[in-house]
Amino acid sequence: MTVVDDRLNAIRGAAPRKPHNARTLAALAANPGCRRRTLMDAAGVDKASVADRLGYRMTVGQMSSIALARGKSFEAQVKAEGGNDLLRLLRQHIDLPTVQAHYHDLNPADDDDRISARLRRSRSALVEAARAPDPVGTMFDHPILQLTMNGVRVHIEPDLIAFKFGDRFHIVEIKSFPIVDGTADSGKVAAAAQQSAVYLLAMREMLQTAGLSADLVSHEVILVCPKDFSNQPVAELIDVRKQLASLRRHLARMESIDDLLPLLPASLTFDLLPDRDGQPTRNPEELAADLTRVAARYSPDCLQSCELAGVCRAEADGTVPVLGRVVREELGGIDSIAEVVELATGSRQPDNSQRQTARLLRAAYQMRQQALEPRR
Ligand code: SF4
């Protein structure tokens, strides 16, 4: 265990580590300037429990138990009998002329199957398949992948199959939202594409570490969904190059944990000090004080992607960031909404850096006033 690991463990405290998944990685990369989330996710802190202790209960990206059960049963159906249904789809819809395929089960063998052992097995199976000249299709169910984020290696356990045909891998993402008349909910497809981009990058990183080409993993992901509210699966190809480029750009902008830790007080911790029944005993005021020691970068997008959004929104109340990223960028250099109003109405004189923005604000304010004046 490294010094950084020790420090991150102390920041997390007694709670078990909250593992990453593709959704959390995509959300983290979408707000690369937020030190608070960067630190808490690297330490595996349960952000929902911290928010709860501070009086801001919030759930993000959680499905109802019915939707979860439906998703699991649909996935099991698609993968049943060594992926028979899936192979039929690949032949019919994706035009892969698969004759036969081997099925590699990389699911945990039992409850004691450690993630590091599964990572080794997954890596060895995928690298071996990548090197094999054999053109027969091969499916890998539930491989463990690894991705480096802000200098920390994180494991991800995708709910997916990596399918190798010829010399290329395709990622197969099974989702339970329907494709109705060839169209699916655009928000859900976008989220699936973002998650797939995380898997794609992790798989490419894994193969590159073994000295293989990243191009062995196709940027075309196979999305499998139920057709028209039935249980019949249908497959579509989605190109995730755009999502991949954006993910890479955001990852490159993220601050390294090695650089961030020395800037924080040594005593900082998000330990909730659970009692024997697992109930938190940490003083909320102390916890809030530790939270404010790590800078956040709130925007309304956080409400869809981060369990701490309620805490951070309350903290940012009255400041320009609560109005959204576009407004924040347009009003760069002005922090509070009250100051914006004063500059717009002319009750405050702008400093040199604010002059141009103040001119635009005043013009916008005058136009609004004219529009609101009653017509004669
Ligand atoms: S809610 Fe707070 S901690 Fe989470 S990403 Fe937004 S600003 Fe960062």
Short mmCIF file of N, CA and C in Angstrom, two decimals, residues 2 35 40 54 178 227 283 316 326:
data_model
loop_
_atom_site.label_atom_id
_atom_site.label_comp_id
_atom_site.label_asym_id
_atom_site.label_seq_id
_atom_site.Cartn_x
_atom_site.Cartn_y
_atom_site.Cartn_z
N THR A 2 0.53 2.24 -0.87
CA THR A 2 1.35 3.44 -0.98
C THR A 2 0.90 4.50 0.02
N ARG A 35 -12.57 19.70 -7.61
CA ARG A 35 -11.61 19.00 -6.74
C ARG A 35 -12.34 18.13 -5.73
N MET A 40 -13.10 12.85 -3.51
CA MET A 40 -14.00 11.89 -2.84
C MET A 40 -14.15 10.62 -3.66
N LEU A 54 -25.51 15.50 6.10
CA LEU A 54 -25.60 16.96 6.11
C LEU A 54 -27.02 17.45 5.83
N PRO A 178 -36.41 0.50 -24.22
CA PRO A 178 -36.84 -0.06 -25.51
C PRO A 178 -36.42 0.76 -26.72
N LYS A 227 -37.10 -4.77 -28.15
CA LYS A 227 -37.76 -4.15 -29.29
C LYS A 227 -39.24 -3.88 -28.97
N ASN A 283 -20.19 14.63 13.82
CA ASN A 283 -20.84 15.92 13.98
C ASN A 283 -21.02 16.57 12.60
N ALA A 316 -23.41 27.19 -3.13
CA ALA A 316 -23.19 28.14 -4.23
C ALA A 316 -24.34 29.13 -4.38
N VAL A 326 -22.79 28.10 -19.19
CA VAL A 326 -22.72 29.10 -20.26
C VAL A 326 -22.70 30.50 -19.64
#
